[in-house]
Short mmCIF file of C-alpha atoms in Angstrom, two decimals:
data_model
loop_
_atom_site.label_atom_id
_atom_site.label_comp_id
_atom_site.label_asym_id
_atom_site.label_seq_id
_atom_site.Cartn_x
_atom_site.Cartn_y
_atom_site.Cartn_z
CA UNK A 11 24.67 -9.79 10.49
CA UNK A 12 21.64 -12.17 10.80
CA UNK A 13 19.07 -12.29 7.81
CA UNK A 14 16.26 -10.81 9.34
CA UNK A 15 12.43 -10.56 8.05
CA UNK A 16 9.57 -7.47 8.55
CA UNK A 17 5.91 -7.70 7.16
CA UNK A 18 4.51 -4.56 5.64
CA UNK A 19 1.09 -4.25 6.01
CA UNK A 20 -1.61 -4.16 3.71
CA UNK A 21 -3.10 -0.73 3.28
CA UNK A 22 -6.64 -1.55 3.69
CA UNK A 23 -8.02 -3.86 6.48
CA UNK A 24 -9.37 -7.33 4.71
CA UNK A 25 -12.70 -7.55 6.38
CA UNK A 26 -13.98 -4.32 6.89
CA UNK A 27 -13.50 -0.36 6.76
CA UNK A 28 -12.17 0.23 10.82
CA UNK A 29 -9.17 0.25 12.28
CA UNK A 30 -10.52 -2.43 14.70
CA UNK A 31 -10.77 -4.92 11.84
CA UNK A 32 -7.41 -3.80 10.32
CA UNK A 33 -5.90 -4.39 13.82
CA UNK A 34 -7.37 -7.83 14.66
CA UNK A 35 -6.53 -8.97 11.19
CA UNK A 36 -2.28 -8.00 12.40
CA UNK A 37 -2.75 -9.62 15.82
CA UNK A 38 -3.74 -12.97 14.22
CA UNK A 39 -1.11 -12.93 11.58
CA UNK A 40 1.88 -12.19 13.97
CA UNK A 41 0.53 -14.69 16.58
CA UNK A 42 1.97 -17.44 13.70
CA UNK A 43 4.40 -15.68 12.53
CA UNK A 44 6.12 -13.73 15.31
CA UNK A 45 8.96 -15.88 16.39
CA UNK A 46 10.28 -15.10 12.63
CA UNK A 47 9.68 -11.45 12.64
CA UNK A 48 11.68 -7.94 13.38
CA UNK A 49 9.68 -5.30 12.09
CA UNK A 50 6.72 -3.87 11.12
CA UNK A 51 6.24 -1.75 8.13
CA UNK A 52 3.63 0.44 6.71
CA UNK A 53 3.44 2.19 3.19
CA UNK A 54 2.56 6.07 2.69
CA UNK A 55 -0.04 6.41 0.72
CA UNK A 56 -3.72 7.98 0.87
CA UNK A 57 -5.64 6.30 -1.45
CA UNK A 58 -6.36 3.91 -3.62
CA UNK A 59 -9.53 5.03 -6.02
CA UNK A 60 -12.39 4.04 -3.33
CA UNK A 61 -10.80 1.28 -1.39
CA UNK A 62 -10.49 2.51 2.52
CA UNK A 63 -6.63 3.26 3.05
CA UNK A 64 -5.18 4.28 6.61
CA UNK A 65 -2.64 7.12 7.19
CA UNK A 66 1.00 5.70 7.51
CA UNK A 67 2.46 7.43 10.04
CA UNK A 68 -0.75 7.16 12.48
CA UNK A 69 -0.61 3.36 12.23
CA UNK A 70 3.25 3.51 12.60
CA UNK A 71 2.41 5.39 16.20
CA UNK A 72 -0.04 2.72 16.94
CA UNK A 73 2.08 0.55 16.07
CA UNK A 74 4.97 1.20 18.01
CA UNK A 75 2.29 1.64 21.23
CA UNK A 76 0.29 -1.62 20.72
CA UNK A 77 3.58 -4.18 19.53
CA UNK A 78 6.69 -3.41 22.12
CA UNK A 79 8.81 -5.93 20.36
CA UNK A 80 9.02 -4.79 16.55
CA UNK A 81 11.15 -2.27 14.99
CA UNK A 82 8.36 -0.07 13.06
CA UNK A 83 8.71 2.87 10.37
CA UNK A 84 7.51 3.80 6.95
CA UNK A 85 8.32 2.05 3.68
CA UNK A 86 8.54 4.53 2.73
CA UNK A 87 7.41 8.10 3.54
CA UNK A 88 7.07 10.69 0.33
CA UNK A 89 8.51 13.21 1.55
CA UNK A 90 6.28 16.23 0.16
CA UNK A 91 3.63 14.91 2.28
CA UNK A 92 4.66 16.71 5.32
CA UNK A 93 7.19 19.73 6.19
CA UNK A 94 10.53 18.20 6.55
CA UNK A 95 11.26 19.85 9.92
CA UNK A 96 7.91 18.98 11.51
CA UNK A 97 8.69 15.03 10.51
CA UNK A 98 12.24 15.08 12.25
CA UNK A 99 10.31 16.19 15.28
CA UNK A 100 7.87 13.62 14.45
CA UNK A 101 10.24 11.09 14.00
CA UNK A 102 12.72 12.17 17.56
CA UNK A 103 9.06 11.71 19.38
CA UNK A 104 8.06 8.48 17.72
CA UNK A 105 12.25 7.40 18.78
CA UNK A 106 11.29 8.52 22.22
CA UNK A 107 8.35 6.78 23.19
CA UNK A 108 9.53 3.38 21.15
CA UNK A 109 12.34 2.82 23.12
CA UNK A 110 14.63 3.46 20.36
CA UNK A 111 12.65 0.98 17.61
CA UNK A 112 12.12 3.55 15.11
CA UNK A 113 13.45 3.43 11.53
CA UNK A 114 12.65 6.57 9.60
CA UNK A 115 12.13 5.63 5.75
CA UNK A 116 12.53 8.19 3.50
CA UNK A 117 12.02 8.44 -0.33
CA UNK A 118 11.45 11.39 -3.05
CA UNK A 119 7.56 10.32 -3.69
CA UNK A 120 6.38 9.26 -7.00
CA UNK A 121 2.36 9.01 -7.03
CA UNK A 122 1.36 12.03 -9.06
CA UNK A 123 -2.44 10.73 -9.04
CA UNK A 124 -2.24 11.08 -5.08
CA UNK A 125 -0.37 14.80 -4.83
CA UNK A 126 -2.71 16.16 -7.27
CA UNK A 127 -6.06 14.66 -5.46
CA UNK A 128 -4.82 16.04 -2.08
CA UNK A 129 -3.82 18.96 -3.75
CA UNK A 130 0.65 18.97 -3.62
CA UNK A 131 2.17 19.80 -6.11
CA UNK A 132 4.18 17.71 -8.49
CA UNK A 133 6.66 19.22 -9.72
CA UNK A 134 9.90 16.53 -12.01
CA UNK A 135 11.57 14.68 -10.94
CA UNK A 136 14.30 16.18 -10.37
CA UNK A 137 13.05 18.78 -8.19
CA UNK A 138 11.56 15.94 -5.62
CA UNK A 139 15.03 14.59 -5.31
CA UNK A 140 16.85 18.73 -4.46
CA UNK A 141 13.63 18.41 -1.58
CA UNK A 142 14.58 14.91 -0.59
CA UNK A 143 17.93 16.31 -0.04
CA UNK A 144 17.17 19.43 1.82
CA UNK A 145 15.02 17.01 3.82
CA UNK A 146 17.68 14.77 4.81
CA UNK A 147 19.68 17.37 5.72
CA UNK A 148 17.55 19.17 7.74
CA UNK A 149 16.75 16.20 9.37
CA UNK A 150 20.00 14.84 10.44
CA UNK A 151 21.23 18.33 11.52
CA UNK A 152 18.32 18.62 13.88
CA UNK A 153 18.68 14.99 15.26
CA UNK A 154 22.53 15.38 15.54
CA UNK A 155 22.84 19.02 16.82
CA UNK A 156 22.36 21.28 19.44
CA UNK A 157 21.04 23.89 17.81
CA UNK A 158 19.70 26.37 17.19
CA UNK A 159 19.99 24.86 13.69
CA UNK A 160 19.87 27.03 10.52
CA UNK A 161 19.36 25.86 6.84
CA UNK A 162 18.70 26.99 3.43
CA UNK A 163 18.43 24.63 1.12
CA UNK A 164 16.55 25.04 -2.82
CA UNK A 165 13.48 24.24 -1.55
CA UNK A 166 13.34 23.78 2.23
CA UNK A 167 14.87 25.94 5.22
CA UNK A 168 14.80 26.39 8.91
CA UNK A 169 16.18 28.99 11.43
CA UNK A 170 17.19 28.46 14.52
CA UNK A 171 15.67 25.88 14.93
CA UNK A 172 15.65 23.19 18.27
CA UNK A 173 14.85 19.52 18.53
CA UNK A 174 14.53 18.41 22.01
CA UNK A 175 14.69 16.51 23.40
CA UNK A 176 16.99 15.19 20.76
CA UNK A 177 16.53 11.23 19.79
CA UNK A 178 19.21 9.07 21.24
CA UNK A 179 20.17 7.21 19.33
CA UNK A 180 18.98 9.21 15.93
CA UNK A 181 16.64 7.12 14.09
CA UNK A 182 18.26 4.81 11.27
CA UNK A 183 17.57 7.04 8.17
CA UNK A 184 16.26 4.53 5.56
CA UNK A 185 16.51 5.76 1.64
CA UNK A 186 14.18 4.08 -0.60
CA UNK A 187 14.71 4.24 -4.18
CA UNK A 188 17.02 3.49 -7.49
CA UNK A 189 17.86 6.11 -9.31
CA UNK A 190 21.12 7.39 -9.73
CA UNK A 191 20.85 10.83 -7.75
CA UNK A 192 18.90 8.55 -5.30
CA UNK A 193 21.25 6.58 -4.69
CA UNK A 194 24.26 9.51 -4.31
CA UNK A 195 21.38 10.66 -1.62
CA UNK A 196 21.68 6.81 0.13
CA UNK A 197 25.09 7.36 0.15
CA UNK A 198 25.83 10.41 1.72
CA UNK A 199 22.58 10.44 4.56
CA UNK A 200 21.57 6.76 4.70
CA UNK A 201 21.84 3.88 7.39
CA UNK A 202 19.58 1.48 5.65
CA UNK A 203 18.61 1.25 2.08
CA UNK A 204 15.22 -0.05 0.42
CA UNK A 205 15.18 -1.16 -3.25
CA UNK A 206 11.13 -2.06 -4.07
CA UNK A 207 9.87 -4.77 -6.06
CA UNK A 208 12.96 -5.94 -7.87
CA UNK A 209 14.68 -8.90 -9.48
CA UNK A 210 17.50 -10.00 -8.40
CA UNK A 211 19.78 -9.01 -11.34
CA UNK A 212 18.02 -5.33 -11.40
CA UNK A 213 18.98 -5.46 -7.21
CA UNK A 214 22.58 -6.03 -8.37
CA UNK A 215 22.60 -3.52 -10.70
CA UNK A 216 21.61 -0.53 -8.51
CA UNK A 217 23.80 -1.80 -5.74
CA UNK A 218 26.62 -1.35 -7.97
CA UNK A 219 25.84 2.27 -8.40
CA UNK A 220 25.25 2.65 -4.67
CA UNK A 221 28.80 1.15 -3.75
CA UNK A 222 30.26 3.17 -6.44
CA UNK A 223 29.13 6.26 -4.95
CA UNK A 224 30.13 5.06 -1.93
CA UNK A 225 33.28 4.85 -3.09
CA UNK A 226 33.33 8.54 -4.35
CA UNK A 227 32.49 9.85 -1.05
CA UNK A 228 35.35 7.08 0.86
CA UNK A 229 32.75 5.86 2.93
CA UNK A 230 32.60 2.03 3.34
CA UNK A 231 29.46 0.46 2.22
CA UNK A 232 29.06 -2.14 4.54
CA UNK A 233 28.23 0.40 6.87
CA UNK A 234 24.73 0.69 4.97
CA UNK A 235 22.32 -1.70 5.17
CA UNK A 236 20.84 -3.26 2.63
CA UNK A 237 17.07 -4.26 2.68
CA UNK A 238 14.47 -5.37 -0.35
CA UNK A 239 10.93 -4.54 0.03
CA UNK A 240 8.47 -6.40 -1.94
CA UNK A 241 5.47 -9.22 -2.16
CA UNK A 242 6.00 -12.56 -0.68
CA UNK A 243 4.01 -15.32 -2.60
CA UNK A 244 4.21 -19.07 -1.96
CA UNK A 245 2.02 -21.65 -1.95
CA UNK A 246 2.71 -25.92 -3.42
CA UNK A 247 3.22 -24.96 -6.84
CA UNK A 248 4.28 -22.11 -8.27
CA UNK A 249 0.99 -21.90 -10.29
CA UNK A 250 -0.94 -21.71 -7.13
CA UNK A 251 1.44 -18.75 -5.61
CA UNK A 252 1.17 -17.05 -8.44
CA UNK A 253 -2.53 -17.01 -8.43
CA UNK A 254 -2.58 -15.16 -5.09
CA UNK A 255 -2.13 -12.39 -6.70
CA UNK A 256 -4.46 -13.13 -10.08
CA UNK A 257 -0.71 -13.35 -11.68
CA UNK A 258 0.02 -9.68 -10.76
CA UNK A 259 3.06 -10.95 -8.81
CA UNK A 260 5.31 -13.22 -10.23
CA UNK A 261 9.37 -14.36 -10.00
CA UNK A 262 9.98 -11.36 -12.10
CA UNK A 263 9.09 -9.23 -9.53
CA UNK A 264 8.72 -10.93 -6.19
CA UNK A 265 9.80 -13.78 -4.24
CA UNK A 266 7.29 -16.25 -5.58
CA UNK A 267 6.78 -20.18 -5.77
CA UNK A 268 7.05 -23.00 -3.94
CA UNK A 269 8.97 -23.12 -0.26
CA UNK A 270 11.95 -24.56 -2.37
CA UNK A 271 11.27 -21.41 -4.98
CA UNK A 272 11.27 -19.05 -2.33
CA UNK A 273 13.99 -19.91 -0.63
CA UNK A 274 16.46 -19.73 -3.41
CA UNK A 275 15.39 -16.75 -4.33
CA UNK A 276 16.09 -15.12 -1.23
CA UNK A 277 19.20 -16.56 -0.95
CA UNK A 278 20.32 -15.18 -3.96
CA UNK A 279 19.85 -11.71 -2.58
CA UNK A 280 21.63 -12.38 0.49
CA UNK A 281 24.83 -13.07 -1.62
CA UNK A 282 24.08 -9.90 -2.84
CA UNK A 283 24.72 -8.39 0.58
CA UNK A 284 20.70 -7.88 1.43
CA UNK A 285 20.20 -8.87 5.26
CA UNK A 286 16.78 -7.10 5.83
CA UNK A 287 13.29 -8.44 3.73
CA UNK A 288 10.24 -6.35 4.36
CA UNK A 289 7.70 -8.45 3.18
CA UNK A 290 4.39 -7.80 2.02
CA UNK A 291 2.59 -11.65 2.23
CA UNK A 292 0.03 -12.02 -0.09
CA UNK A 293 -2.55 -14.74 0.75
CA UNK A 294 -1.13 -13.29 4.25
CA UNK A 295 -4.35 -15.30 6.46
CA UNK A 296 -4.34 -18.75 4.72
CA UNK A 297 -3.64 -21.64 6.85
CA UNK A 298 -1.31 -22.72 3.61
CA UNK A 299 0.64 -19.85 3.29
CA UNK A 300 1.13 -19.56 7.19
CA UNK A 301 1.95 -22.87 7.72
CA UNK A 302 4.74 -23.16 4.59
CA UNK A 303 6.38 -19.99 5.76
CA UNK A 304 6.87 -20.95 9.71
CA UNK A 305 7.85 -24.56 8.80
CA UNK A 306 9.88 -24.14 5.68
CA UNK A 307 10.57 -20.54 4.59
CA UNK A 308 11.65 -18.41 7.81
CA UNK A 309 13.15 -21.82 9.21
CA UNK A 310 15.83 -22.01 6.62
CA UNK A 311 17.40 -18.76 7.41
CA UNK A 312 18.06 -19.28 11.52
#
């Protein structure tokens, strides 16, 4: 399979507070870099203190209206942010009127400052990963079946419940995550799989958990895909990529440094087996950056 690139988009618009701004920021981006690009990706998350943040899975719509030639989906959504049910409808829709360019990105959730302010509950660990299960399976039943579909799970249920028109095909279920009951959860319900902000030897690590359980369950891992999510810095020197970021974002924890850098960096996950980068570009509207990513970066991958 091709290496293939997606840009996940900044939460806030750079310019202003309204969506126009947010919008016209994209369209001049993926005017450069749009000959290198599959898919468009968007984060879930509410807030950020006081900084203006947009609903994911309203821009993912607009997305998927405004852009006809992009894969979109979340990267990925909590899933205690919405009744699981309601977002398998949400997501056969979204399948619907795409075209079949959906990708539905699932994950446990994890921001405990951003249940408690819009008032979910957080309950351990643990417990978010039984819910991520009983989502997945709801999910997949009601994209896959008939119905009426019934469920009781620990924490979710449905009864007789319909989804139709069903999506065809179902959505790629993306699983983002690392942990080891995670991962069992990739294994068993997953098409894609999303690993954030790691380096490359952390990467191999967890992958060797997922193919184990892979192994447990006889399925063949090759049939999952394997993506990396994470910042994108690069710039002359690695210095100068570095300081896109005010040294937030580093080697250790991105793809960062010069084209060269870069480049080796993602080649080293693509040994790994990784064939999908969702990219989050920082320095994302500087001539530089642009202009060493469509001549040297994207070029060196096809």
């Amino acid at each position: 399979m091709p290496v293939e690139f997606g840009i996940v988009l900044p939460r806030v618009p750079e310019k202003d507070h309204n969506i126009s701004g947010y919008m016209a920021d994209l369209d001049i981006l993926l005017l450069h870099l749009a000959p290198h690009i599959r898919g468009l990706w968007v984060t879930d998350h509410f807030m950020r203190n006081e900084a203006p943040v947009h609903e994911c899975w309203t821009i993912v719509t607009t997305l998927a209206a405004r852009y006809h030639e992009y894969q979109v989906g979340p990267i990925v959504l909590g899933q205690s942010y919405r009744n699981p049910a309601l977002t398998a409808k949400m997501g056969a829709t979204l399948q619907h009127l795409s075209g079949g360019r959906f990708v539905m990105g699932i994950g446990a959730g994890w921001k405990e400052d951003e249940y408690r302010a819009y008032g979910y509950e957080f309950p351990r660990t643990g417990i978010r990963i039984e819910q991520l299960e009983d989502t997945l399976e709801i999910m997949t039943r009601l994209w896959n079946e008939d119905g009426p579909v019934s469920y009781h799970g620990k924490h979710y249920h449905v009864e007789n419940a319909y989804c139709v028109p069903r999506p065809d095909p179902a959505p790629p279920i993306m699983v983002g995550g690392g942990g080891e009951k995670t991962m069992m959860l990739a294994a068993r319900f997953a098409d894609w799989w999303s690993l954030p902000d790691s380096p490359v030897e952390v990467y191999a690590d967890r992958l060797a958990v997922l193919r184990k359980h892979c192994h447990t369950i006889e399925r063949d891992d090759d049939d999952l895909r394997k993506t990396w999510f994470g910042r994108l810095a690069v710039a002359k020197t690695e210095a100068e990529a570095e300081a896109l970021s005010d040294g937030k974002w580093t080697r250790h924890n991105s793809l960062c440094g010069d084209p060269a850098a870069v480049i080796a960096q993602i080649r080293a996950f693509i040994e790994l087996g990784v064939d999908y980068f969702m990219i989050q570009v920082q320095g994302q509207h500087a001539p530089d950056t642009i202009a060493l990513l469509t001549n040297e970066v994207f070029p060196a991958f096809g």
